[in-house]
Amino acid sequence: DAKTTQPPSMDCAEGRAANLPCNHSTISGNEYVYWYRQIHSQGPQYIIHGLKNNETNEMASLIITEDRKSSTLILPHATLRDTAVYYCIAGATSGTYKYIFGTGTRLKVLA
Amino acid sequence: DGGITQSPKYLFRKEGQNVTLSCEQNLNHDAMYWYRQDPGQGLRLIYYSQIVNDFQKGDIAEGYSVSREKKESFPLTVTSAQKNPTAFYLCASGRLAGNTGELFFGEGSRLTVL
């Protein structure tokens, strides 16, 4: 699985969009970009994934650059409950998911 | 409800004792995983299994053992050989192919060695 790089921490005002960047410059053609988040002392929760097209679901949007070397997770209207550690992972969708969870980005949403 | 159940949520053990953490899933997933998380750190893969009666070492398997006798169950034993076992342990499951590649995690087991 490709290595990813994320900023260690970010702050965002409540109600504003939170834009979390991720660098995955060594991603291979069959690897998807996944985003998970972990609220304190709980198991990580899947948010969204994509290959090369931008994706949106009820939780977030994922913007992937055309060269696929980086992506941005967007939480459109951050709430206090979005305070968590966000992990960006590059991995395949078949075979063994030996996903590498780095240290992620600690997002703090401020009232 | 479908999901992954880990038990116990909190566990204390004396040095030199083995302890087994339970992980059960009713999602009919083929693959199951054990991760370890230390304070302020990401998740590190201990063991994973793709099918019953088969499993592979992850990045930090030393001092741990697993079994996969049933598709639904993937218990992890932390042995006395694990030098620094105090950590938060997470179990996950997922399908092997033909889907999104999403992993489903349990709520975790927090092990403290006294």
Short mmCIF file of C-alpha atoms in Angstrom, two decimals:
data_model
loop_
_atom_site.label_atom_id
_atom_site.label_comp_id
_atom_site.label_asym_id
_atom_site.label_seq_id
_atom_site.Cartn_x
_atom_site.Cartn_y
_atom_site.Cartn_z
CA ASP A 1 0.00 0.00 0.00
CA ALA A 2 1.18 3.52 -0.79
CA LYS A 3 2.37 5.77 2.01
CA THR A 4 0.29 8.84 2.81
CA THR A 5 1.26 12.13 4.46
CA GLN A 6 -1.12 14.32 6.45
CA PRO A 7 -0.70 17.41 8.63
CA PRO A 8 -0.70 16.44 12.33
CA SER A 9 -3.44 18.84 13.39
CA MET A 10 -5.98 21.39 12.16
CA ASP A 11 -8.59 23.65 13.67
CA CYS A 12 -11.90 24.59 12.09
CA ALA A 13 -14.69 26.90 13.23
CA GLU A 14 -18.04 25.28 13.81
CA GLY A 15 -20.31 25.64 10.77
CA ARG A 16 -17.43 26.23 8.39
CA ALA A 17 -16.03 23.75 5.89
CA ALA A 18 -13.13 21.61 7.10
CA ASN A 19 -10.65 20.78 4.34
CA LEU A 20 -8.25 18.00 5.26
CA PRO A 21 -5.38 17.40 2.82
CA CYS A 22 -3.54 14.17 2.10
CA ASN A 23 -0.48 13.49 -0.01
CA HIS A 24 -0.16 10.06 -1.65
CA SER A 25 2.40 10.64 -4.37
CA THR A 26 3.36 6.94 -4.67
CA ILE A 27 -0.17 5.66 -5.14
CA SER A 28 -0.50 2.97 -7.80
CA GLY A 29 -3.16 2.71 -10.46
CA ASN A 30 -5.34 0.17 -8.70
CA GLU A 31 -5.23 1.77 -5.26
CA TYR A 32 -8.16 3.71 -3.91
CA VAL A 33 -7.99 6.57 -1.44
CA TYR A 34 -9.92 5.85 1.76
CA TRP A 35 -10.76 8.16 4.62
CA TYR A 36 -11.60 7.01 8.12
CA ARG A 37 -12.05 8.92 11.32
CA GLN A 38 -11.55 7.94 14.93
CA ILE A 39 -13.33 9.64 17.75
CA HIS A 40 -11.50 9.33 21.04
CA SER A 41 -11.26 5.76 22.36
CA GLN A 42 -13.52 4.29 19.68
CA GLY A 43 -12.86 2.17 16.60
CA PRO A 44 -12.23 4.01 13.32
CA GLN A 45 -15.26 4.74 11.17
CA TYR A 46 -15.27 4.65 7.37
CA ILE A 47 -16.11 7.98 5.75
CA ILE A 48 -15.60 7.80 2.00
CA HIS A 49 -13.34 6.43 -0.71
CA GLY A 50 -12.50 7.15 -4.35
CA LEU A 51 -10.27 6.17 -7.25
CA LYS A 52 -9.98 9.19 -9.52
CA ASN A 53 -13.35 10.87 -9.67
CA ASN A 54 -14.56 13.20 -6.97
CA GLU A 55 -16.99 11.54 -4.60
CA THR A 56 -19.70 12.78 -2.26
CA ASN A 57 -21.84 11.05 0.34
CA GLU A 58 -23.91 12.13 3.30
CA MET A 59 -20.83 12.60 5.46
CA ALA A 60 -18.26 14.27 3.23
CA SER A 61 -16.81 15.01 -0.18
CA LEU A 62 -13.54 13.69 -1.56
CA ILE A 63 -11.59 15.66 -4.13
CA ILE A 64 -8.76 13.78 -5.86
CA THR A 65 -6.28 15.64 -8.05
CA GLU A 66 -6.02 14.64 -11.68
CA ASP A 67 -2.55 13.11 -11.18
CA ARG A 68 -3.91 11.26 -8.09
CA LYS A 69 -0.96 12.34 -5.99
CA SER A 70 -3.08 14.14 -3.44
CA SER A 71 -6.63 14.46 -2.21
CA THR A 72 -8.76 16.57 0.10
CA LEU A 73 -11.54 15.46 2.41
CA ILE A 74 -14.18 18.13 2.84
CA LEU A 75 -16.63 18.25 5.73
CA PRO A 76 -18.98 20.93 4.42
CA HIS A 77 -20.40 22.22 7.70
CA ALA A 78 -18.23 21.04 10.56
CA THR A 79 -19.85 20.43 13.94
CA LEU A 80 -18.32 19.83 17.34
CA ARG A 81 -19.01 16.12 16.87
CA ASP A 82 -16.63 16.08 13.92
CA THR A 83 -13.70 16.58 16.30
CA ALA A 84 -11.65 13.43 15.70
CA VAL A 85 -8.50 12.02 14.14
CA TYR A 86 -8.87 11.61 10.38
CA TYR A 87 -6.87 8.96 8.54
CA CYS A 88 -6.12 8.97 4.82
CA ILE A 89 -5.18 5.55 3.43
CA ALA A 90 -4.25 4.29 -0.01
CA GLY A 91 -5.14 0.67 -0.68
CA ALA A 92 -6.63 -1.82 -3.07
CA THR A 93 -10.22 -2.98 -3.03
CA SER A 94 -9.47 -6.66 -3.39
CA GLY A 95 -7.12 -9.06 -1.75
CA THR A 96 -5.84 -8.42 1.72
CA TYR A 97 -6.45 -4.97 3.07
CA LYS A 98 -3.19 -4.41 4.85
CA TYR A 99 -4.08 -0.81 5.29
CA ILE A 100 -1.46 1.42 6.85
CA PHE A 101 -3.01 3.78 9.35
CA GLY A 102 -0.52 6.57 9.99
CA THR A 103 -0.90 9.15 12.73
CA GLY A 104 -3.61 11.03 10.78
CA THR A 105 -4.80 14.60 11.22
CA ARG A 106 -6.28 15.63 14.56
CA LEU A 107 -9.17 17.95 13.66
CA LYS A 108 -10.52 20.18 16.39
CA VAL A 109 -13.80 21.95 15.63
CA LEU A 110 -14.06 25.14 17.66
CA ALA A 111 -17.32 26.63 18.94
CA ASP B 1 -27.86 -5.67 14.37
CA GLY B 2 -24.84 -6.59 12.26
CA GLY B 3 -21.44 -5.60 13.47
CA ILE B 4 -18.26 -6.50 15.29
CA THR B 5 -18.17 -7.18 18.99
CA GLN B 6 -14.99 -7.02 21.03
CA SER B 7 -14.69 -8.11 24.62
CA PRO B 8 -13.74 -7.26 27.22
CA LYS B 9 -13.73 -3.49 26.82
CA TYR B 10 -11.20 -3.09 29.64
CA LEU B 11 -8.77 -5.71 30.91
CA PHE B 12 -6.07 -5.71 33.52
CA ARG B 13 -3.37 -8.33 33.68
CA LYS B 14 -0.33 -9.03 35.77
CA GLU B 15 3.05 -9.36 34.12
CA GLY B 16 3.74 -12.88 32.93
CA GLN B 17 0.11 -13.76 32.29
CA ASN B 18 -1.40 -14.56 28.92
CA VAL B 19 -4.69 -12.89 28.06
CA THR B 20 -7.14 -13.51 25.23
CA LEU B 21 -9.20 -10.78 23.57
CA SER B 22 -12.39 -11.81 21.82
CA CYS B 23 -13.59 -10.57 18.43
CA GLU B 24 -16.84 -11.77 16.86
CA GLN B 25 -18.53 -10.54 13.67
CA ASN B 26 -21.89 -11.35 12.13
CA LEU B 27 -21.29 -9.51 8.86
CA ASN B 28 -20.31 -12.68 6.97
CA HIS B 29 -16.94 -11.11 6.18
CA ASP B 30 -14.08 -13.31 5.01
CA ALA B 31 -11.22 -11.17 6.30
CA MET B 32 -10.50 -10.21 9.89
CA TYR B 33 -7.74 -8.08 11.37
CA TRP B 34 -6.15 -7.13 14.66
CA TYR B 35 -4.55 -3.73 15.14
CA ARG B 36 -2.72 -2.23 18.09
CA GLN B 37 -2.84 1.47 18.95
CA ASP B 38 -0.57 3.26 21.41
CA PRO B 39 -1.37 6.73 22.79
CA GLY B 40 -1.10 9.42 20.12
CA GLN B 41 -0.13 6.88 17.49
CA GLY B 42 -1.76 5.35 14.46
CA LEU B 43 -2.85 1.72 14.12
CA ARG B 44 -0.34 -1.05 13.59
CA LEU B 45 -1.33 -4.41 12.10
CA ILE B 46 -0.71 -7.44 14.32
CA TYR B 47 -2.33 -10.35 12.46
CA TYR B 48 -4.87 -10.84 9.71
CA SER B 49 -6.86 -13.73 8.31
CA GLN B 50 -8.53 -14.20 4.95
CA ILE B 51 -10.14 -17.60 5.47
CA VAL B 52 -10.87 -20.06 8.22
CA ASN B 53 -7.84 -21.93 9.57
CA ASP B 54 -5.42 -19.53 7.91
CA PHE B 55 -3.80 -16.30 9.11
CA GLN B 56 -0.72 -14.19 8.42
CA LYS B 57 1.55 -12.04 10.53
CA GLY B 58 1.28 -8.32 10.27
CA ASP B 59 3.97 -5.80 11.12
CA ILE B 60 4.16 -6.42 14.89
CA ALA B 61 3.17 -10.08 15.44
CA GLU B 62 5.87 -10.96 17.98
CA GLY B 63 4.37 -11.84 21.36
CA TYR B 64 0.87 -12.37 19.95
CA SER B 65 -1.03 -15.39 18.65
CA VAL B 66 -4.37 -15.84 16.90
CA SER B 67 -6.71 -18.56 15.68
CA ARG B 68 -9.46 -18.63 13.08
CA GLU B 69 -11.51 -21.77 13.72
CA LYS B 70 -14.76 -20.12 12.67
CA LYS B 71 -15.49 -17.45 10.09
CA GLU B 72 -17.16 -15.31 12.72
CA SER B 73 -14.42 -15.39 15.33
CA PHE B 74 -10.80 -14.21 15.45
CA PRO B 75 -9.48 -14.17 19.04
CA LEU B 76 -6.13 -12.59 19.88
CA THR B 77 -3.89 -13.88 22.66
CA VAL B 78 -1.39 -11.51 24.15
CA THR B 79 1.34 -13.74 25.52
CA SER B 80 3.89 -13.13 28.23
CA ALA B 81 6.47 -12.79 25.46
CA GLN B 82 4.98 -9.43 24.46
CA LYS B 83 7.28 -6.98 26.23
CA ASN B 84 5.02 -3.96 26.21
CA PRO B 85 1.42 -5.17 25.97
CA THR B 86 -0.38 -2.17 27.47
CA ALA B 87 -2.31 -0.71 24.52
CA PHE B 88 -5.67 -0.27 22.83
CA TYR B 89 -6.51 -3.25 20.60
CA LEU B 90 -8.86 -2.98 17.64
CA CYS B 91 -10.44 -5.77 15.63
CA ALA B 92 -11.78 -5.21 12.12
CA SER B 93 -13.41 -7.20 9.35
CA GLY B 94 -14.03 -6.77 5.65
CA ARG B 95 -14.96 -8.56 2.46
CA LEU B 96 -12.09 -9.77 0.30
CA ALA B 97 -13.26 -8.75 -3.14
CA GLY B 98 -16.03 -7.28 -5.18
CA ASN B 99 -16.84 -4.41 -2.89
CA THR B 100 -15.58 -1.10 -1.60
CA GLY B 101 -12.71 -2.38 0.49
CA GLU B 102 -14.21 -0.82 3.59
CA LEU B 103 -13.14 -2.13 6.97
CA PHE B 104 -15.57 -2.34 9.88
CA PHE B 105 -14.07 -1.87 13.32
CA GLY B 106 -15.10 -2.96 16.77
CA GLU B 107 -15.11 -0.61 19.76
CA GLY B 108 -11.76 -1.83 20.98
CA SER B 109 -10.29 -3.50 24.05
CA ARG B 110 -8.01 -1.57 26.37
CA LEU B 111 -5.39 -3.79 28.02
CA THR B 112 -3.38 -2.59 30.98
CA VAL B 113 -0.53 -4.60 32.44
CA LEU B 114 0.01 -3.98 36.13
#
